[in-house]
PDB file of C-alpha atoms in Angstrom:
ATOM      1  CA  ASN A 563     -48.685  15.351 -18.313  1.00 82.00           C
ATOM      2  CA  HIS A 564     -47.854  13.205 -15.909  1.00 92.00           C
ATOM      3  CA  GLU A 565     -45.035  15.444 -14.621  1.00 93.00           C
ATOM      4  CA  ILE A 566     -46.399  17.399 -11.475  1.00 94.00           C
ATOM      5  CA  VAL A 567     -48.644  14.845  -9.975  1.00 94.00           C
ATOM      6  CA  SER A 568     -49.749  15.844  -6.432  1.00 93.00           C
ATOM      7  CA  PRO A 569     -47.562  18.634  -5.804  1.00 97.00           C
ATOM      8  CA  ALA A 570     -47.140  19.461  -2.151  1.00 98.00           C
ATOM      9  CA  VAL A 571     -46.234  22.655  -1.228  1.00 98.00           C
ATOM     10  CA  VAL A 572     -44.487  23.766   2.191  1.00 98.00           C
ATOM     11  CA  ARG A 573     -44.068  27.849   3.531  1.00 98.00           C
ATOM     12  CA  VAL A 574     -41.495  27.427   5.651  1.00 98.00           C
ATOM     13  CA  SER A 575     -40.618  30.826   6.422  1.00 97.00           C
ATOM     14  CA  ASP A 576     -41.040  33.758   4.309  1.00 96.00           C
ATOM     15  CA  GLY A 577     -38.880  34.190   1.735  1.00 97.00           C
ATOM     16  CA  ASN A 578     -38.441  30.153   1.990  1.00 98.00           C
ATOM     17  CA  TRP A 579     -40.605  27.666  -0.228  1.00 98.00           C
ATOM     18  CA  HIS A 580     -40.531  24.008  -1.085  1.00 98.00           C
ATOM     19  CA  MET A 581     -43.007  22.458  -3.366  1.00 98.00           C
ATOM     20  CA  TRP A 582     -42.263  18.346  -3.870  1.00 98.00           C
ATOM     21  CA  ALA A 583     -44.147  16.700  -7.196  1.00 98.00           C
ATOM     22  CA  VAL A 584     -44.021  13.266  -8.237  1.00 97.00           C
ATOM     23  CA  ASN A 585     -43.017  13.046 -12.682  1.00 96.00           C
ATOM     24  CA  ALA A 586     -44.421   9.784 -13.614  1.00 95.00           C
ATOM     25  CA  GLY A 587     -42.192  10.437 -17.504  1.00 90.00           C
ATOM     26  CA  GLY A 588     -46.105  11.697 -18.898  1.00 82.00           C
ATOM     27  CA  SER A 589     -47.091   7.950 -18.209  1.00 87.00           C
ATOM     28  CA  GLY A 590     -49.323   8.369 -15.142  1.00 90.00           C
ATOM     29  CA  CYS A 591     -49.958   5.580 -13.023  1.00 89.00           C
ATOM     30  CA  ARG A 592     -49.376   3.047 -15.446  1.00 91.00           C
ATOM     31  CA  SER A 593     -45.826   4.059 -15.830  1.00 93.00           C
ATOM     32  CA  GLU A 594     -43.301   1.697 -14.768  1.00 94.00           C
ATOM     33  CA  THR A 595     -42.266   4.010 -11.721  1.00 94.00           C
ATOM     34  CA  THR A 596     -42.177   7.692 -10.520  1.00 95.00           C
ATOM     35  CA  THR A 597     -39.616  10.014  -8.873  1.00 95.00           C
ATOM     36  CA  VAL A 598     -40.287  13.300  -6.685  1.00 97.00           C
ATOM     37  CA  ASP A 599     -38.880  16.633  -7.604  1.00 98.00           C
ATOM     38  CA  HIS A 600     -38.107  18.732  -5.662  1.00 98.00           C
ATOM     39  CA  ARG A 601     -38.407  22.882  -6.173  1.00 98.00           C
ATOM     40  CA  THR A 602     -37.982  25.403  -3.982  1.00 98.00           C
ATOM     41  CA  SER A 603     -39.414  29.650  -4.318  1.00 98.00           C
ATOM     42  CA  THR A 604     -39.021  33.086  -2.556  1.00 98.00           C
ATOM     43  CA  ASP A 605     -42.503  34.027  -3.438  1.00 98.00           C
ATOM     44  CA  GLY A 606     -44.463  30.647  -3.921  1.00 96.00           C
ATOM     45  CA  LEU A 607     -45.248  32.131  -7.308  1.00 97.00           C
ATOM     46  CA  HIS A 608     -41.932  31.839  -9.222  1.00 98.00           C
ATOM     47  CA  TRP A 609     -40.019  28.057  -8.633  1.00 98.00           C
ATOM     48  CA  SER A 610     -36.331  26.686  -9.557  1.00 98.00           C
ATOM     49  CA  ALA A 611     -35.737  23.808 -12.135  1.00 98.00           C
ATOM     50  CA  PRO A 612     -36.718  20.658 -10.629  1.00 97.00           C
ATOM     51  CA  HIS A 613     -34.060  18.195  -8.375  1.00 98.00           C
ATOM     52  CA  ARG A 614     -34.994  15.149  -7.947  1.00 97.00           C
ATOM     53  CA  VAL A 615     -35.051  13.728  -4.844  1.00 97.00           C
ATOM     54  CA  ASP A 616     -35.298  10.305  -3.345  1.00 96.00           C
ATOM     55  CA  VAL A 617     -38.707   9.542  -0.965  1.00 95.00           C
ATOM     56  CA  SER A 618     -38.991   5.991  -0.896  1.00 91.00           C
ATOM     57  CA  GLY A 619     -35.084   5.005  -0.617  1.00 78.00           C
ATOM     58  CA  PRO A 620     -33.862   1.877  -1.180  1.00 75.00           C
ATOM     59  CA  ASN A 621     -36.573  -0.504  -0.305  1.00 76.00           C
ATOM     60  CA  ALA A 622     -40.117   0.448  -1.190  1.00 83.00           C
ATOM     61  CA  LEU A 623     -41.835   1.164  -4.167  1.00 92.00           C
ATOM     62  CA  PRO A 624     -41.300   5.047  -5.461  1.00 94.00           C
ATOM     63  CA  PRO A 625     -44.579   7.054  -4.731  1.00 96.00           C
ATOM     64  CA  TRP A 626     -47.907   7.599  -6.130  1.00 96.00           C
ATOM     65  CA  HIS A 627     -49.615  10.912  -4.231  1.00 96.00           C
ATOM     66  CA  ILE A 628     -47.150  12.881  -2.210  1.00 97.00           C
ATOM     67  CA  ASP A 629     -47.936  14.517   0.881  1.00 98.00           C
ATOM     68  CA  VAL A 630     -44.791  16.964   3.390  1.00 98.00           C
ATOM     69  CA  VAL A 631     -45.470  18.772   6.489  1.00 98.00           C
ATOM     70  CA  TRP A 632     -43.303  20.992   8.389  1.00 98.00           C
ATOM     71  CA  VAL A 633     -43.485  20.361  11.616  1.00 98.00           C
ATOM     72  CA  ALA A 634     -41.760  23.302  12.809  1.00 97.00           C
ATOM     73  CA  GLU A 635     -41.791  22.103  16.205  1.00 96.00           C
ATOM     74  CA  ILE A 636     -38.540  19.815  15.625  1.00 96.00           C
ATOM     75  CA  GLN A 637     -37.419  21.425  12.371  1.00 97.00           C
ATOM     76  CA  GLU A 638     -38.053  18.699  10.043  1.00 98.00           C
ATOM     77  CA  PHE A 639     -40.043  17.755   6.831  1.00 98.00           C
ATOM     78  CA  TRP A 640     -42.622  14.567   6.716  1.00 98.00           C
ATOM     79  CA  ALA A 641     -43.555  13.429   3.587  1.00 98.00           C
ATOM     80  CA  LEU A 642     -46.607  11.244   3.505  1.00 98.00           C
ATOM     81  CA  TYR A 643     -46.963   9.175  -0.062  1.00 97.00           C
ATOM     82  CA  ASN A 644     -49.002   5.499  -1.217  1.00 96.00           C
ATOM     83  CA  GLU A 645     -46.297   3.386  -3.085  1.00 96.00           C
ATOM     84  CA  LYS A 646     -46.818   2.684  -6.476  1.00 95.00           C
ATOM     85  CA  PRO A 647     -46.127  -0.417  -8.281  1.00 95.00           C
ATOM     86  CA  ALA A 648     -44.879  -0.521 -11.807  1.00 94.00           C
ATOM     87  CA  PHE A 649     -47.479  -0.329 -14.784  1.00 94.00           C
ATOM     88  CA  SER A 650     -50.342  -0.209 -12.062  1.00 93.00           C
ATOM     89  CA  CYS A 651     -52.763   2.558  -9.925  1.00 89.00           C
ATOM     90  CA  ALA A 652     -53.208   0.260  -7.395  1.00 92.00           C
ATOM     91  CA  THR A 653     -51.179   1.095  -4.287  1.00 95.00           C
ATOM     92  CA  PRO A 654     -50.975  -0.572  -2.304  1.00 96.00           C
ATOM     93  CA  ALA A 655     -49.181   0.759   0.964  1.00 96.00           C
ATOM     94  CA  LEU A 656     -48.868   4.204   3.183  1.00 96.00           C
ATOM     95  CA  ARG A 657     -45.521   5.823   3.706  1.00 96.00           C
ATOM     96  CA  LEU A 658     -43.764   7.753   6.059  1.00 97.00           C
ATOM     97  CA  SER A 659     -40.222   9.458   5.367  1.00 97.00           C
ATOM     98  CA  THR A 660     -38.455  12.332   7.226  1.00 98.00           C
ATOM     99  CA  SER A 661     -36.031  14.717   6.974  1.00 98.00           C
ATOM    100  CA  LYS A 662     -34.273  18.009   8.217  1.00 98.00           C
ATOM    101  CA  ASP A 663     -33.943  19.648   5.033  1.00 97.00           C
ATOM    102  CA  GLY A 664     -36.187  18.175   2.276  1.00 97.00           C
ATOM    103  CA  ILE A 665     -33.941  16.725  -0.077  1.00 97.00           C
ATOM    104  CA  THR A 666     -32.022  13.962   1.902  1.00 97.00           C
ATOM    105  CA  TRP A 667     -34.754  11.958   3.584  1.00 97.00           C
ATOM    106  CA  THR A 668     -35.068   8.566   6.058  1.00 95.00           C
ATOM    107  CA  GLN A 669     -37.640   6.321   5.322  1.00 92.00           C
ATOM    108  CA  HIS A 670     -39.495   4.836   8.187  1.00 93.00           C
ATOM    109  CA  PRO A 671     -39.309   0.894   7.438  1.00 89.00           C
ATOM    110  CA  THR A 672     -42.691  -0.537   8.542  1.00 93.00           C
ATOM    111  CA  PRO A 673     -45.530   1.165   6.549  1.00 94.00           C
ATOM    112  CA  VAL A 674     -48.387   3.195   8.222  1.00 95.00           C
ATOM    113  CA  LEU A 675     -51.081   1.465   6.148  1.00 95.00           C
ATOM    114  CA  ARG A 676     -51.875  -1.586   4.148  1.00 95.00           C
ATOM    115  CA  ALA A 677     -54.417  -2.515   2.181  1.00 96.00           C
ATOM    116  CA  GLY A 678     -56.277  -5.040   3.216  1.00 95.00           C
ATOM    117  CA  VAL A 679     -56.574  -4.184   6.821  1.00 91.00           C
ATOM    118  CA  THR A 680     -59.969  -3.420   6.566  1.00 92.00           C
ATOM    119  CA  ARG A 681     -62.357  -4.220   4.218  1.00 94.00           C
ATOM    120  CA  GLU A 682     -63.620  -0.653   2.845  1.00 95.00           C
ATOM    121  CA  PHE A 683     -59.409   0.102   2.245  1.00 97.00           C
ATOM    122  CA  LYS A 684     -59.624  -3.759   0.871  1.00 96.00           C
ATOM    123  CA  ASP A 685     -57.951  -3.162  -2.528  1.00 97.00           C
ATOM    124  CA  ILE A 686     -55.778   0.037  -2.676  1.00 96.00           C
ATOM    125  CA  VAL A 687     -54.618   2.686   0.081  1.00 97.00           C
ATOM    126  CA  TYR A 688     -54.391   5.882  -1.797  1.00 97.00           C
ATOM    127  CA  ARG A 689     -53.534   9.679  -1.133  1.00 95.00           C
ATOM    128  CA  SER A 690     -53.329  10.710   2.737  1.00 97.00           C
ATOM    129  CA  THR A 691     -52.663  13.716   4.827  1.00 97.00           C
ATOM    130  CA  LEU A 692     -51.477  14.360   8.436  1.00 98.00           C
ATOM    131  CA  ASP A 693     -50.949  17.120  10.479  1.00 97.00           C
ATOM    132  CA  TYR A 694     -48.923  17.471  13.878  1.00 98.00           C
ATOM    133  CA  ASP A 695     -50.316  19.792  17.045  1.00 98.00           C
ATOM    134  CA  ALA A 696     -47.242  19.916  19.150  1.00 97.00           C
ATOM    135  CA  ARG A 697     -49.242  21.570  22.151  1.00 97.00           C
ATOM    136  CA  THR A 698     -50.660  17.951  22.572  1.00 98.00           C
ATOM    137  CA  ASP A 699     -47.887  15.946  20.566  1.00 98.00           C
ATOM    138  CA  MET A 700     -50.397  13.820  18.683  1.00 98.00           C
ATOM    139  CA  VAL A 701     -50.496  13.135  14.918  1.00 98.00           C
ATOM    140  CA  THR A 702     -53.775  13.114  12.726  1.00 98.00           C
ATOM    141  CA  LEU A 703     -54.256  10.682   9.781  1.00 98.00           C
ATOM    142  CA  TRP A 704     -56.431  11.670   6.827  1.00 97.00           C
ATOM    143  CA  TYR A 705     -56.737   8.315   4.881  1.00 97.00           C
ATOM    144  CA  SER A 706     -58.232   7.154   1.682  1.00 97.00           C
ATOM    145  CA  GLY A 707     -58.734   4.138  -0.343  1.00 97.00           C
ATOM    146  CA  ALA A 708     -61.234   1.979  -1.901  1.00 97.00           C
ATOM    147  CA  ARG A 709     -62.801  -1.644  -2.230  1.00 96.00           C
ATOM    148  CA  VAL A 710     -63.285  -3.210  -5.844  1.00 95.00           C
ATOM    149  CA  ASP A 711     -66.306  -5.641  -6.233  1.00 95.00           C
ATOM    150  CA  ASP A 712     -67.886  -6.358  -9.023  1.00 94.00           C
ATOM    151  CA  ASP A 713     -65.692  -4.334 -11.189  1.00 92.00           C
ATOM    152  CA  THR A 714     -67.534  -1.291  -8.576  1.00 96.00           C
ATOM    153  CA  TRP A 715     -65.070   0.603  -6.985  1.00 95.00           C
ATOM    154  CA  THR A 716     -65.948   2.050  -3.570  1.00 97.00           C
ATOM    155  CA  TRP A 717     -64.209   4.759  -2.257  1.00 97.00           C
ATOM    156  CA  SER A 718     -63.872   5.230   1.742  1.00 97.00           C
ATOM    157  CA  ALA A 719     -62.230   7.571   4.306  1.00 96.00           C
ATOM    158  CA  ALA A 720     -60.641   7.209   7.448  1.00 96.00           C
ATOM    159  CA  VAL A 721     -58.996   9.460  10.194  1.00 96.00           C
ATOM    160  CA  GLU A 722     -56.709   8.847  13.187  1.00 95.00           C
ATOM    161  CA  ARG A 723     -55.084  10.272  16.414  1.00 97.00           C
ATOM    162  CA  ARG A 724     -51.704   8.998  17.648  1.00 96.00           C
ATOM    163  CA  SER A 725     -48.840  10.068  19.707  1.00 97.00           C
ATOM    164  CA  ARG A 726     -46.002  11.459  17.690  1.00 97.00           C
ATOM    165  CA  ALA A 727     -44.159   8.300  20.142  1.00 96.00           C
ATOM    166  CA  GLU A 728     -46.820   5.488  18.791  1.00 96.00           C
ATOM    167  CA  LEU A 729     -46.824   6.858  15.609  1.00 96.00           C
ATOM    168  CA  PHE A 730     -43.328   6.387  15.116  1.00 97.00           C
ATOM    169  CA  LEU A 731     -42.474   3.564  17.165  1.00 95.00           C
ATOM    170  CA  MET A 732     -45.434   1.551  14.795  1.00 93.00           C
ATOM    171  CA  ILE A 733     -43.373   2.406  11.945  1.00 94.00           C
ATOM    172  CA  ASP A 734     -40.219   1.758  12.850  1.00 93.00           C
ATOM    173  CA  THR A 735     -41.734  -1.662  13.737  1.00 89.00           C
ATOM    174  CA  PRO A 736     -41.356  -5.082  11.961  1.00 82.00           C
ATOM    175  CA  GLU A 737     -44.473  -5.541  10.437  1.00 74.00           C
ATOM    176  CA  PRO A 738     -45.650  -8.785  12.078  1.00 61.00           C
ATOM    177  CA  ALA A 739     -45.643  -7.276  15.246  1.00 56.00           C
ATOM    178  CA  ARG A 740     -48.053  -5.002  14.390  1.00 54.00           C
ATOM    179  CA  ARG A 741     -50.272  -5.930  11.881  1.00 51.00           C
ATOM    180  CA  THR A 742     -53.281  -7.544  14.169  1.00 49.00           C
ATOM    181  CA  ALA A 743     -53.074  -4.548  16.728  1.00 53.00           C
ATOM    182  CA  LEU A 744     -53.743  -1.931  13.750  1.00 53.00           C
ATOM    183  CA  SER A 745     -56.361  -4.021  12.087  1.00 51.00           C
ATOM    184  CA  ARG A 746     -58.154  -3.900  15.547  1.00 51.00           C
ATOM    185  CA  THR A 747     -57.485  -0.383  15.369  1.00 55.00           C
ATOM    186  CA  MET A 748     -59.022   0.518  11.846  1.00 52.00           C
ATOM    187  CA  VAL A 749     -61.540  -1.518  11.984  1.00 50.00           C
ATOM    188  CA  GLN A 750     -63.172   0.612  15.040  1.00 53.00           C
ATOM    189  CA  LEU A 751     -62.145   4.180  13.378  1.00 57.00           C
ATOM    190  CA  LEU A 752     -64.269   3.156  10.446  1.00 56.00           C
ATOM    191  CA  GLY A 753     -67.104   1.349  12.385  1.00 53.00           C
ATOM    192  CA  ALA A 754     -66.549  -1.818  10.986  1.00 50.00           C
ATOM    193  CA  PRO A 755     -68.648  -4.822  12.110  1.00 45.00           C
TER     194      PRO A 755
END
């Protein structure tokens, strides 16, 4: 129970499969913390024993939901995950980490997205995903999140496209410098007034 949350499976090539999953130790999102387990497979059916990997790094909260893609053109894994505060299901930020081997990860210092950037994502940014198009060097990000009004949760989704250079500049730039520009972009994407 809650030991293989949000598994992300990547087939790099024939006989080279990887899976990352969040382990909440049986307590779900109300757990104090989570870890990420990595497994490998040669056929996508039979998996190795789990080995813990540090996707989030020392300066971030642990993951709750994770998605991982293999970017063959640069030989790199990208992990997109929402951060989980202790004992809470309300995830406040979405982060991106990168890895050459799927085991040793580099966490970028600034979140891709924070709760509160728009009315639709006022209280939570949640499970999200991404795709890289090598032909255009563009990254498409699909976001999900929610706001709560009078104990009623309203969930929304948004999509955003950025060049790879712009995305990595954004997540490697200190947050105060980019907060205003990102808020304007998200408002336009969601069609908010």
